[in-house]
Amino acid sequence: MKNLPLLFCGIFFALAFSYTGLIVSGNIQLGALEPSTETLVPSDSEVDENGQPLMVMPEGETLYPRKPSGLAEQGKKVYIEMGCMYCHSQQVRRRGFGADIDRGWGPRATVARDYVLQDRVLLGTIRTGPDLAHLGGRYAGEAGRDWNHLHLYNPQIVSEGSTMPPFAFLYKKQEIVNKPSEKALDFPPDSEYAPEPGYEIVPTRRAEALVEYLLSLKIDYSLPEAVIPE
Amino acid sequence: MSNESQIFSPSTNPYSSANEAVRAELSEIDASIRTASVFFVVSAIGWLMIGTVFALMAAFKAHQPDFLGAYEFLTFGRVRSAHLNAMAMGWGSNIIFAVGLWIMARLCRAKIDNKGILFIAGVFWNIGLTVGVFGILRGDITSVEWLEIPQYATPILAVSYALIGVWGVMAFRFRKGDHVYVSQWYILAALFWFPWLYIVAQAMIIWFPARGVVQSLTNWWFAHNVLGLWFTPMALATAYYLIPKVLGRPIYSYYLSVLGFWALAIFYNWAGVHHLIGGPIPAWLISAGVVASVMMVIPVIVVGLNHHMTVVGLHREVWRSPTLRFTVFGAISYTLVSLIGSAMALRSVNEITHFTHFTVGHAHHGVYAFFTMIMFGGVYYMMPRLLKREWPSAGLIKIHFWGCAIGITVMVVALQVGGWIQGVEMNNPEIPFLETVQNTIPWLKARSVSGIFLTVGHIAFAVNFFWMLFAAGAVRAKSGPTLLTKEGGAA
C-alpha cells in the first residue's frame, strides 16, 4: 500500500469500525433510555409481535431516577470543580464481581438507566476513596449532613488517617455574635480542629450545595432491569 | 577498532554519510523545519518541567493530604489534572510535532514549506494549552478524564492542531521516491486519528452531551485511544526510524512491520472499553473491549520481535548511543506494558486491578517508560542534526538516563505491587476500607521518591538542551558525536 488514497482508506476504516461499533451502536442501544417506574405491568390494549401483552409503565407511579433539586445540581458543579471524581467512583458493581454490595456501597448494581438524567456522567475509574453512588443512603438526614460537613472541613475529624484533602476553604470562620449560627459545624469535644472559643465555622453556599449533592446520591429504588433484592 | 564499531560510527556521526547528495538533501530538509522543530522542542521541555512540578505536588498530596491543602486552586483533583494535561498535551504532543514531523519530512524527502504558518500554529497550540491549564487550576475543570481542559480553550487547540497536522500529510502527499517506510504509515495514521478522536469526544461529552453512560463509552474510547492511536504510533514510528538508522542495519522484517501496523489499527481502538469492565454498560460492549485488548498481543509481539531482533548482537552500540539507550529502553517497555495491559483486560484480573493505583502505574508505564523514553531518544538524535552542534555533556545524558530509568522503574513497581494489594483488600469486605487506604501509603511514598529521581533526570536533560542551544560556540568544534562510553569499553 503505497499510494495515499488507498492507505488513507485503510486508516479511515480502522477507526470508523470502532467508532460505529462502540459509539454509534452504544448510542443506538442506550441513547433512548428514559426514566422508568419501578416495575412494568402488562398492557390491556397493546400486544407485541408474539401476541403477548406489551409491558408498560403503570400510570401515576413515580419515575426513577429522580430529578435532583436545584441546590444539588449546583453542588454537582462544585463536585466537578474540585475534581472529586479523581478519587471517587459512582458505580456499584454486581454481587460476585468485587465487594461493592458487601461493603454496603449500594443495595444493587447500577445500570445504564441510573445515569440518564445526568448532564455529566461521573462514573470514575479509581477508588482512592470509597464509591459514592449510594452515599446519601449511607449518611441520611441531619446526622448525615453534619457528618459530611465535618468530613469536608477536615476528613481527619471523622475518619482519622484518611488520605482525602481538607476542603476547609469551602467554610468560613467567623466570630460568634450573640448566639451561635444554626449552621455552625458541631465539632466533637476537644477536637484539635475546632476553632478557638468565641469563633465558629460555617459552611459557604458552595459547601451547602456540595453536601446537598452528596446526600442526593442514592440508589434506593428498583428499576425493571435492576431490582433491589428483598 | 572492532568490526561492530565500524558499522556504528558512520551512522551516529551527523557529519558523515556515505552519499554526499543524500547528505545535502537531508541537510536542506533539516534547515526547512529547523525553526518550527526547535520551537516545539523548547515548548515540550517547558511543559515537561511544569508537568513535573505538578506531578511532585500531586504525588506528595496523595500520602500527605494536608500538604498545600489550604489553597483551592492546588487541591488534588486540579493539580493532578493540570499534571496530566501539561504532560499529555504539552510535553507529549509538542514533542510529537517536533520529532514526528521531522521524521516524516526526512523519510518523504520533502522540504517543509510555509514554515511561518506552522510556527504560528505551534504558538497558538501552546497558548491554548496555557489557557487550558490555568482554567483547570482556577476551577473550570470538566472532570472528564483526559478532557479536563475547559470548553473555552479547546477550540484554540482544535484549530491549531488542524493547521499543524496538515504539514505531515502534505509532506507525505508530495514525497519523493517510491519506497514508503513503516514509520510514515504510523505517523500519517496518527495525524489523522487524533483530531477525529478529539473532535468526537469534545462534541459528544462537552458540547452536546450524549445521554447517560454513552458519555463514558465515548470518554474511554477517546482516552485510551490517545495512548493507542496518538502516542503509541508516534513512538513506534520513532523507534522504527531510529533503531535501524543508528545501527546501520535494516529492520528485521518488513512483512512483520506491515502486520504489526494493521493489527494495531484494527484492534487497539476497541480496547478502551476495558476501563468500564463491571460498569453499567451492555455486556457485549465490554466483551468486545476484552477481546480487542487480548488481540493486541499480536501487534505487540510482532513489533517487539521487529525491534528486538534488529538490536540483537549490537548491545554495546545501544549502550554507547544516547539515542538508542533511551529508545531501546522504551521499546522493551512497550512489550512489557502492552502484555500487562492485555492481562489487565481479563475479567478476573480486572476485578482486582480496576479502581486501584495499579492502573495509575500502568498509565505511567505506557506514557513514560515507553513513549517518553523513545521521544527522549528522538530528541538526542534530532537536535545535533538540526543545530549542527553536539550535546555538550555525556555526563548529563547519563544522569538523565539513570534518573528516568530508576525513577520510572520504582514508580511502576511500587504502584503495581501496591495497587494489586489494594485491589485484593478492597474486594475483601472483612477489611475496613480505611485500612486498605492506609496500606497504600508506603507505596505512595515510594512513588514520591521515584518522582524525585525523574525530576533530577528532567533537570539534567533541560540543562544539557539549553546549554547546547545557547552556548553553541564552545561545543561546535567537537570532533565527533557525544557517546556514553569509550570506544568499545563498558560504561
PDB file of C-alpha atoms in Angstrom, chain B residues 41-289:
ATOM      1  CA  VAL B  41      11.187  21.011  21.490  1.00  0.00           C
ATOM      2  CA  VAL B  42      11.615  24.118  23.630  1.00  0.00           C
ATOM      3  CA  SER B  43       7.869  24.158  24.376  1.00  0.00           C
ATOM      4  CA  ALA B  44       7.861  20.444  25.071  1.00  0.00           C
ATOM      5  CA  ILE B  45      10.694  20.762  27.571  1.00  0.00           C
ATOM      6  CA  GLY B  46       8.954  23.739  29.174  1.00  0.00           C
ATOM      7  CA  TRP B  47       5.783  21.692  29.646  1.00  0.00           C
ATOM      8  CA  LEU B  48       7.831  18.736  30.852  1.00  0.00           C
ATOM      9  CA  MET B  49       9.197  20.876  33.673  1.00  0.00           C
ATOM     10  CA  ILE B  50       5.782  22.367  34.516  1.00  0.00           C
ATOM     11  CA  GLY B  51       4.218  18.908  34.435  1.00  0.00           C
ATOM     12  CA  THR B  52       6.962  17.592  36.705  1.00  0.00           C
ATOM     13  CA  VAL B  53       6.241  20.245  39.336  1.00  0.00           C
ATOM     14  CA  PHE B  54       2.515  19.382  39.302  1.00  0.00           C
ATOM     15  CA  ALA B  55       3.403  15.687  39.393  1.00  0.00           C
ATOM     16  CA  LEU B  56       5.523  16.110  42.510  1.00  0.00           C
ATOM     17  CA  MET B  57       2.775  18.083  44.231  1.00  0.00           C
ATOM     18  CA  ALA B  58       0.118  15.521  43.338  1.00  0.00           C
ATOM     19  CA  ALA B  59       2.303  12.582  44.374  1.00  0.00           C
ATOM     20  CA  PHE B  60       3.081  14.201  47.719  1.00  0.00           C
ATOM     21  CA  LYS B  61      -0.539  15.122  48.347  1.00  0.00           C
ATOM     22  CA  ALA B  62      -1.561  11.505  47.811  1.00  0.00           C
ATOM     23  CA  HIS B  63       0.038  10.456  51.107  1.00  0.00           C
ATOM     24  CA  GLN B  64       0.192  13.873  52.818  1.00  0.00           C
ATOM     25  CA  PRO B  65      -3.280  15.339  52.240  1.00  0.00           C
ATOM     26  CA  ASP B  66      -2.582  18.493  54.277  1.00  0.00           C
ATOM     27  CA  PHE B  67       0.293  19.496  52.006  1.00  0.00           C
ATOM     28  CA  LEU B  68      -0.739  22.834  50.372  1.00  0.00           C
ATOM     29  CA  GLY B  69      -4.244  21.859  51.436  1.00  0.00           C
ATOM     30  CA  ALA B  70      -5.369  25.407  52.172  1.00  0.00           C
ATOM     31  CA  TYR B  71      -5.362  26.518  48.530  1.00  0.00           C
ATOM     32  CA  GLU B  72      -8.410  25.769  46.473  1.00  0.00           C
ATOM     33  CA  PHE B  73      -6.539  26.023  43.155  1.00  0.00           C
ATOM     34  CA  LEU B  74      -3.985  23.457  44.313  1.00  0.00           C
ATOM     35  CA  THR B  75      -6.417  20.829  45.524  1.00  0.00           C
ATOM     36  CA  PHE B  76      -5.541  17.297  44.460  1.00  0.00           C
ATOM     37  CA  GLY B  77      -8.133  16.885  41.694  1.00  0.00           C
ATOM     38  CA  ARG B  78      -6.922  20.027  39.930  1.00  0.00           C
ATOM     39  CA  VAL B  79      -3.174  19.551  40.374  1.00  0.00           C
ATOM     40  CA  ARG B  80      -3.390  16.006  39.117  1.00  0.00           C
ATOM     41  CA  SER B  81      -5.373  17.121  36.073  1.00  0.00           C
ATOM     42  CA  ALA B  82      -3.014  20.020  35.408  1.00  0.00           C
ATOM     43  CA  HIS B  83      -0.189  17.462  35.522  1.00  0.00           C
ATOM     44  CA  LEU B  84      -1.931  15.127  33.105  1.00  0.00           C
ATOM     45  CA  ASN B  85      -2.724  17.823  30.571  1.00  0.00           C
ATOM     46  CA  ALA B  86       0.652  19.531  30.812  1.00  0.00           C
ATOM     47  CA  MET B  87       2.306  16.183  30.150  1.00  0.00           C
ATOM     48  CA  ALA B  88      -0.059  14.705  27.562  1.00  0.00           C
ATOM     49  CA  MET B  89      -0.898  17.783  25.526  1.00  0.00           C
ATOM     50  CA  GLY B  90       2.117  19.929  26.425  1.00  0.00           C
ATOM     51  CA  TRP B  91       5.069  17.575  26.538  1.00  0.00           C
ATOM     52  CA  GLY B  92       3.627  14.672  24.539  1.00  0.00           C
ATOM     53  CA  SER B  93       2.019  16.494  21.654  1.00  0.00           C
ATOM     54  CA  ASN B  94       4.735  19.145  21.298  1.00  0.00           C
ATOM     55  CA  ILE B  95       7.455  16.524  21.156  1.00  0.00           C
ATOM     56  CA  ILE B  96       5.389  14.567  18.631  1.00  0.00           C
ATOM     57  CA  PHE B  97       5.112  17.673  16.463  1.00  0.00           C
ATOM     58  CA  ALA B  98       8.879  18.153  16.726  1.00  0.00           C
ATOM     59  CA  VAL B  99      10.117  14.611  16.192  1.00  0.00           C
ATOM     60  CA  GLY B 100       7.212  13.178  14.174  1.00  0.00           C
ATOM     61  CA  LEU B 101       7.067  15.940  11.576  1.00  0.00           C
ATOM     62  CA  TRP B 102      10.845  15.913  11.248  1.00  0.00           C
ATOM     63  CA  ILE B 103      10.970  12.153  10.632  1.00  0.00           C
ATOM     64  CA  MET B 104       8.081  12.430   8.198  1.00  0.00           C
ATOM     65  CA  ALA B 105       9.819  15.182   6.242  1.00  0.00           C
ATOM     66  CA  ARG B 106      13.084  13.251   6.143  1.00  0.00           C
ATOM     67  CA  LEU B 107      11.530   9.947   5.061  1.00  0.00           C
ATOM     68  CA  CYS B 108       9.420  11.657   2.411  1.00  0.00           C
ATOM     69  CA  ARG B 109      12.456  13.619   1.294  1.00  0.00           C
ATOM     70  CA  ALA B 110      10.180  16.634   1.202  1.00  0.00           C
ATOM     71  CA  LYS B 111      11.066  20.097   2.386  1.00  0.00           C
ATOM     72  CA  ILE B 112       8.675  21.850   4.727  1.00  0.00           C
ATOM     73  CA  ASP B 113       7.131  24.901   3.097  1.00  0.00           C
ATOM     74  CA  ASN B 114       5.217  27.747   4.723  1.00  0.00           C
ATOM     75  CA  LYS B 115       7.043  27.094   7.950  1.00  0.00           C
ATOM     76  CA  GLY B 116       5.958  30.522   9.201  1.00  0.00           C
ATOM     77  CA  ILE B 117       2.348  29.309   9.433  1.00  0.00           C
ATOM     78  CA  LEU B 118       3.478  26.079  11.116  1.00  0.00           C
ATOM     79  CA  PHE B 119       5.343  28.140  13.684  1.00  0.00           C
ATOM     80  CA  ILE B 120       2.329  30.375  14.351  1.00  0.00           C
ATOM     81  CA  ALA B 121       0.057  27.341  14.684  1.00  0.00           C
ATOM     82  CA  GLY B 122       2.539  25.971  17.218  1.00  0.00           C
ATOM     83  CA  VAL B 123       2.424  29.220  19.168  1.00  0.00           C
ATOM     84  CA  PHE B 124      -1.371  29.029  19.283  1.00  0.00           C
ATOM     85  CA  TRP B 125      -1.283  25.391  20.383  1.00  0.00           C
ATOM     86  CA  ASN B 126       0.788  26.425  23.370  1.00  0.00           C
ATOM     87  CA  ILE B 127      -1.330  29.485  24.114  1.00  0.00           C
ATOM     88  CA  GLY B 128      -4.426  27.273  24.082  1.00  0.00           C
ATOM     89  CA  LEU B 129      -2.760  24.864  26.470  1.00  0.00           C
ATOM     90  CA  THR B 130      -1.635  27.607  28.815  1.00  0.00           C
ATOM     91  CA  VAL B 131      -5.174  28.985  28.948  1.00  0.00           C
ATOM     92  CA  GLY B 132      -6.432  25.431  29.469  1.00  0.00           C
ATOM     93  CA  VAL B 133      -4.110  24.574  32.340  1.00  0.00           C
ATOM     94  CA  PHE B 134      -4.826  27.883  34.084  1.00  0.00           C
ATOM     95  CA  GLY B 135      -8.507  27.143  33.567  1.00  0.00           C
ATOM     96  CA  ILE B 136      -8.122  23.774  35.278  1.00  0.00           C
ATOM     97  CA  LEU B 137      -6.386  25.352  38.254  1.00  0.00           C
ATOM     98  CA  ARG B 138      -8.984  28.068  38.673  1.00  0.00           C
ATOM     99  CA  GLY B 139     -11.779  25.518  38.701  1.00  0.00           C
ATOM    100  CA  ASP B 140     -13.111  25.412  35.160  1.00  0.00           C
ATOM    101  CA  ILE B 141     -12.097  21.763  35.031  1.00  0.00           C
ATOM    102  CA  THR B 142     -14.568  19.470  33.259  1.00  0.00           C
ATOM    103  CA  SER B 143     -13.924  16.348  35.394  1.00  0.00           C
ATOM    104  CA  VAL B 144     -13.884  14.199  32.268  1.00  0.00           C
ATOM    105  CA  GLU B 145     -10.738  12.111  32.252  1.00  0.00           C
ATOM    106  CA  TRP B 146      -8.222  13.275  29.608  1.00  0.00           C
ATOM    107  CA  LEU B 147     -10.563  16.094  28.528  1.00  0.00           C
ATOM    108  CA  GLU B 148     -10.147  18.350  31.567  1.00  0.00           C
ATOM    109  CA  ILE B 149      -9.309  21.447  29.561  1.00  0.00           C
ATOM    110  CA  PRO B 150     -12.240  23.889  29.802  1.00  0.00           C
ATOM    111  CA  GLN B 151     -14.593  24.446  26.944  1.00  0.00           C
ATOM    112  CA  TYR B 152     -13.309  27.928  26.139  1.00  0.00           C
ATOM    113  CA  ALA B 153      -9.769  26.709  25.398  1.00  0.00           C
ATOM    114  CA  THR B 154     -10.462  23.637  23.298  1.00  0.00           C
ATOM    115  CA  PRO B 155     -11.382  25.424  20.032  1.00  0.00           C
ATOM    116  CA  ILE B 156      -7.946  27.092  20.035  1.00  0.00           C
ATOM    117  CA  LEU B 157      -6.375  23.662  20.377  1.00  0.00           C
ATOM    118  CA  ALA B 158      -8.537  22.111  17.672  1.00  0.00           C
ATOM    119  CA  VAL B 159      -7.819  24.858  15.136  1.00  0.00           C
ATOM    120  CA  SER B 160      -4.090  24.969  15.780  1.00  0.00           C
ATOM    121  CA  TYR B 161      -3.910  21.178  15.591  1.00  0.00           C
ATOM    122  CA  ALA B 162      -5.751  21.229  12.277  1.00  0.00           C
ATOM    123  CA  LEU B 163      -3.020  23.524  10.974  1.00  0.00           C
ATOM    124  CA  ILE B 164      -0.109  21.546  12.406  1.00  0.00           C
ATOM    125  CA  GLY B 165      -1.324  18.100  11.367  1.00  0.00           C
ATOM    126  CA  VAL B 166      -1.651  19.211   7.749  1.00  0.00           C
ATOM    127  CA  TRP B 167       2.135  19.511   7.423  1.00  0.00           C
ATOM    128  CA  GLY B 168       2.686  15.817   7.977  1.00  0.00           C
ATOM    129  CA  VAL B 169       0.014  14.854   5.473  1.00  0.00           C
ATOM    130  CA  MET B 170       1.342  17.346   2.921  1.00  0.00           C
ATOM    131  CA  ALA B 171       4.886  16.010   3.297  1.00  0.00           C
ATOM    132  CA  PHE B 172       3.529  12.553   2.551  1.00  0.00           C
ATOM    133  CA  ARG B 173       1.434  13.768  -0.373  1.00  0.00           C
ATOM    134  CA  PHE B 174       4.439  15.410  -2.058  1.00  0.00           C
ATOM    135  CA  ARG B 175       7.006  12.771  -1.143  1.00  0.00           C
ATOM    136  CA  LYS B 176       9.828  11.763  -3.444  1.00  0.00           C
ATOM    137  CA  GLY B 177      10.849   8.215  -4.179  1.00  0.00           C
ATOM    138  CA  ASP B 178       8.855   5.039  -4.320  1.00  0.00           C
ATOM    139  CA  HIS B 179       9.547   3.349  -1.048  1.00  0.00           C
ATOM    140  CA  VAL B 180       7.171   4.004   1.845  1.00  0.00           C
ATOM    141  CA  TYR B 181       8.646   3.288   5.264  1.00  0.00           C
ATOM    142  CA  VAL B 182       6.571   1.841   8.039  1.00  0.00           C
ATOM    143  CA  SER B 183       7.286   4.936  10.151  1.00  0.00           C
ATOM    144  CA  GLN B 184       5.442   7.016   7.581  1.00  0.00           C
ATOM    145  CA  TRP B 185       2.319   4.888   7.916  1.00  0.00           C
ATOM    146  CA  TYR B 186       2.263   5.235  11.653  1.00  0.00           C
ATOM    147  CA  ILE B 187       2.754   8.994  11.562  1.00  0.00           C
ATOM    148  CA  LEU B 188       0.230   9.556   8.798  1.00  0.00           C
ATOM    149  CA  ALA B 189      -2.376   7.435  10.574  1.00  0.00           C
ATOM    150  CA  ALA B 190      -1.847   9.106  13.942  1.00  0.00           C
ATOM    151  CA  LEU B 191      -2.066  12.585  12.420  1.00  0.00           C
ATOM    152  CA  PHE B 192      -5.469  11.651  11.075  1.00  0.00           C
ATOM    153  CA  TRP B 193      -6.786   9.623  14.034  1.00  0.00           C
ATOM    154  CA  PHE B 194      -6.083  12.120  16.774  1.00  0.00           C
ATOM    155  CA  PRO B 195      -8.280  15.007  15.528  1.00  0.00           C
ATOM    156  CA  TRP B 196     -11.147  12.601  14.831  1.00  0.00           C
ATOM    157  CA  LEU B 197     -10.970  11.239  18.367  1.00  0.00           C
ATOM    158  CA  TYR B 198     -10.629  14.671  19.901  1.00  0.00           C
ATOM    159  CA  ILE B 199     -13.475  16.288  17.990  1.00  0.00           C
ATOM    160  CA  VAL B 200     -15.908  13.405  18.554  1.00  0.00           C
ATOM    161  CA  ALA B 201     -15.098  13.259  22.263  1.00  0.00           C
ATOM    162  CA  GLN B 202     -15.435  17.018  22.695  1.00  0.00           C
ATOM    163  CA  ALA B 203     -18.698  17.065  20.771  1.00  0.00           C
ATOM    164  CA  MET B 204     -20.344  14.099  22.483  1.00  0.00           C
ATOM    165  CA  ILE B 205     -19.247  14.805  26.051  1.00  0.00           C
ATOM    166  CA  ILE B 206     -18.748  18.547  26.435  1.00  0.00           C
ATOM    167  CA  TRP B 207     -20.639  20.443  23.726  1.00  0.00           C
ATOM    168  CA  PHE B 208     -23.704  18.263  23.099  1.00  0.00           C
ATOM    169  CA  PRO B 209     -23.601  15.662  25.892  1.00  0.00           C
ATOM    170  CA  ALA B 210     -24.805  12.228  24.827  1.00  0.00           C
ATOM    171  CA  ARG B 211     -27.303  10.533  27.078  1.00  0.00           C
ATOM    172  CA  GLY B 212     -26.060   8.784  30.189  1.00  0.00           C
ATOM    173  CA  VAL B 213     -23.271   6.283  30.004  1.00  0.00           C
ATOM    174  CA  VAL B 214     -22.763   6.792  26.263  1.00  0.00           C
ATOM    175  CA  GLN B 215     -20.584   9.652  27.549  1.00  0.00           C
ATOM    176  CA  SER B 216     -18.454   7.199  29.480  1.00  0.00           C
ATOM    177  CA  LEU B 217     -18.126   4.945  26.452  1.00  0.00           C
ATOM    178  CA  THR B 218     -17.022   7.900  24.346  1.00  0.00           C
ATOM    179  CA  ASN B 219     -14.720   9.045  27.123  1.00  0.00           C
ATOM    180  CA  TRP B 220     -12.803   5.766  27.227  1.00  0.00           C
ATOM    181  CA  TRP B 221     -12.863   5.280  23.500  1.00  0.00           C
ATOM    182  CA  PHE B 222     -11.109   8.655  23.362  1.00  0.00           C
ATOM    183  CA  ALA B 223      -8.821   8.466  26.377  1.00  0.00           C
ATOM    184  CA  HIS B 224      -7.457   5.017  25.674  1.00  0.00           C
ATOM    185  CA  ASN B 225      -7.002   5.883  22.031  1.00  0.00           C
ATOM    186  CA  VAL B 226      -4.948   8.969  22.861  1.00  0.00           C
ATOM    187  CA  LEU B 227      -2.443   6.404  24.056  1.00  0.00           C
ATOM    188  CA  GLY B 228      -3.153   3.834  21.384  1.00  0.00           C
ATOM    189  CA  LEU B 229      -3.653   5.916  18.272  1.00  0.00           C
ATOM    190  CA  TRP B 230      -1.633   9.043  19.025  1.00  0.00           C
ATOM    191  CA  PHE B 231       1.268   8.369  21.405  1.00  0.00           C
ATOM    192  CA  THR B 232       1.846   4.715  20.506  1.00  0.00           C
ATOM    193  CA  PRO B 233       2.082   5.048  16.710  1.00  0.00           C
ATOM    194  CA  MET B 234       4.266   8.134  17.002  1.00  0.00           C
ATOM    195  CA  ALA B 235       6.662   6.437  19.410  1.00  0.00           C
ATOM    196  CA  LEU B 236       6.715   3.248  17.322  1.00  0.00           C
ATOM    197  CA  ALA B 237       7.407   5.308  14.212  1.00  0.00           C
ATOM    198  CA  THR B 238      10.296   6.994  16.010  1.00  0.00           C
ATOM    199  CA  ALA B 239      11.722   3.669  17.175  1.00  0.00           C
ATOM    200  CA  TYR B 240      11.313   2.178  13.700  1.00  0.00           C
ATOM    201  CA  TYR B 241      13.252   5.138  12.327  1.00  0.00           C
ATOM    202  CA  LEU B 242      15.994   5.422  14.939  1.00  0.00           C
ATOM    203  CA  ILE B 243      16.970   1.812  15.586  1.00  0.00           C
ATOM    204  CA  PRO B 244      17.955   0.894  12.015  1.00  0.00           C
ATOM    205  CA  LYS B 245      19.333   4.365  11.357  1.00  0.00           C
ATOM    206  CA  VAL B 246      21.762   4.414  14.266  1.00  0.00           C
ATOM    207  CA  LEU B 247      22.776   0.776  13.973  1.00  0.00           C
ATOM    208  CA  GLY B 248      23.141   0.947  10.197  1.00  0.00           C
ATOM    209  CA  ARG B 249      21.218  -2.272   9.865  1.00  0.00           C
ATOM    210  CA  PRO B 250      17.829  -2.778   8.167  1.00  0.00           C
ATOM    211  CA  ILE B 251      14.779  -3.608  10.249  1.00  0.00           C
ATOM    212  CA  TYR B 252      14.396  -7.338  10.944  1.00  0.00           C
ATOM    213  CA  SER B 253      11.311  -7.966   8.804  1.00  0.00           C
ATOM    214  CA  TYR B 254       9.318  -5.640   6.557  1.00  0.00           C
ATOM    215  CA  TYR B 255       6.485  -8.161   6.418  1.00  0.00           C
ATOM    216  CA  LEU B 256       6.137  -8.180  10.199  1.00  0.00           C
ATOM    217  CA  SER B 257       6.013  -4.405  10.342  1.00  0.00           C
ATOM    218  CA  VAL B 258       3.084  -4.366   7.910  1.00  0.00           C
ATOM    219  CA  LEU B 259       1.251  -6.953  10.002  1.00  0.00           C
ATOM    220  CA  GLY B 260       2.024  -5.044  13.182  1.00  0.00           C
ATOM    221  CA  PHE B 261       0.669  -1.794  11.800  1.00  0.00           C
ATOM    222  CA  TRP B 262      -2.672  -3.134  10.602  1.00  0.00           C
ATOM    223  CA  ALA B 263      -3.210  -5.288  13.668  1.00  0.00           C
ATOM    224  CA  LEU B 264      -2.717  -2.198  15.846  1.00  0.00           C
ATOM    225  CA  ALA B 265      -5.041  -0.160  13.641  1.00  0.00           C
ATOM    226  CA  ILE B 266      -7.821  -2.724  13.867  1.00  0.00           C
ATOM    227  CA  PHE B 267      -7.610  -3.894  17.479  1.00  0.00           C
ATOM    228  CA  TYR B 268      -6.364  -1.013  19.574  1.00  0.00           C
ATOM    229  CA  ASN B 269      -9.275   1.326  19.062  1.00  0.00           C
ATOM    230  CA  TRP B 270     -11.779  -1.157  20.510  1.00  0.00           C
ATOM    231  CA  ALA B 271      -9.726  -1.781  23.626  1.00  0.00           C
ATOM    232  CA  GLY B 272     -10.672   1.304  25.641  1.00  0.00           C
ATOM    233  CA  VAL B 273     -13.924  -0.245  26.874  1.00  0.00           C
ATOM    234  CA  HIS B 274     -11.918  -2.418  29.256  1.00  0.00           C
ATOM    235  CA  HIS B 275     -11.903   0.624  31.578  1.00  0.00           C
ATOM    236  CA  LEU B 276     -15.608   0.003  32.092  1.00  0.00           C
ATOM    237  CA  ILE B 277     -15.499  -3.701  32.971  1.00  0.00           C
ATOM    238  CA  GLY B 278     -18.026  -4.229  35.741  1.00  0.00           C
ATOM    239  CA  GLY B 279     -19.625  -0.885  34.910  1.00  0.00           C
ATOM    240  CA  PRO B 280     -23.205  -0.091  33.914  1.00  0.00           C
ATOM    241  CA  ILE B 281     -22.873  -0.682  30.185  1.00  0.00           C
ATOM    242  CA  PRO B 282     -24.059  -3.564  27.979  1.00  0.00           C
ATOM    243  CA  ALA B 283     -22.070  -6.761  28.452  1.00  0.00           C
ATOM    244  CA  TRP B 284     -21.446  -7.233  24.737  1.00  0.00           C
ATOM    245  CA  LEU B 285     -19.568  -3.935  24.549  1.00  0.00           C
ATOM    246  CA  ILE B 286     -17.363  -4.998  27.445  1.00  0.00           C
ATOM    247  CA  SER B 287     -16.727  -8.356  25.793  1.00  0.00           C
ATOM    248  CA  ALA B 288     -15.749  -6.628  22.566  1.00  0.00           C
ATOM    249  CA  GLY B 289     -13.297  -4.496  24.528  1.00  0.00           C
TER     250      GLY B 289
END
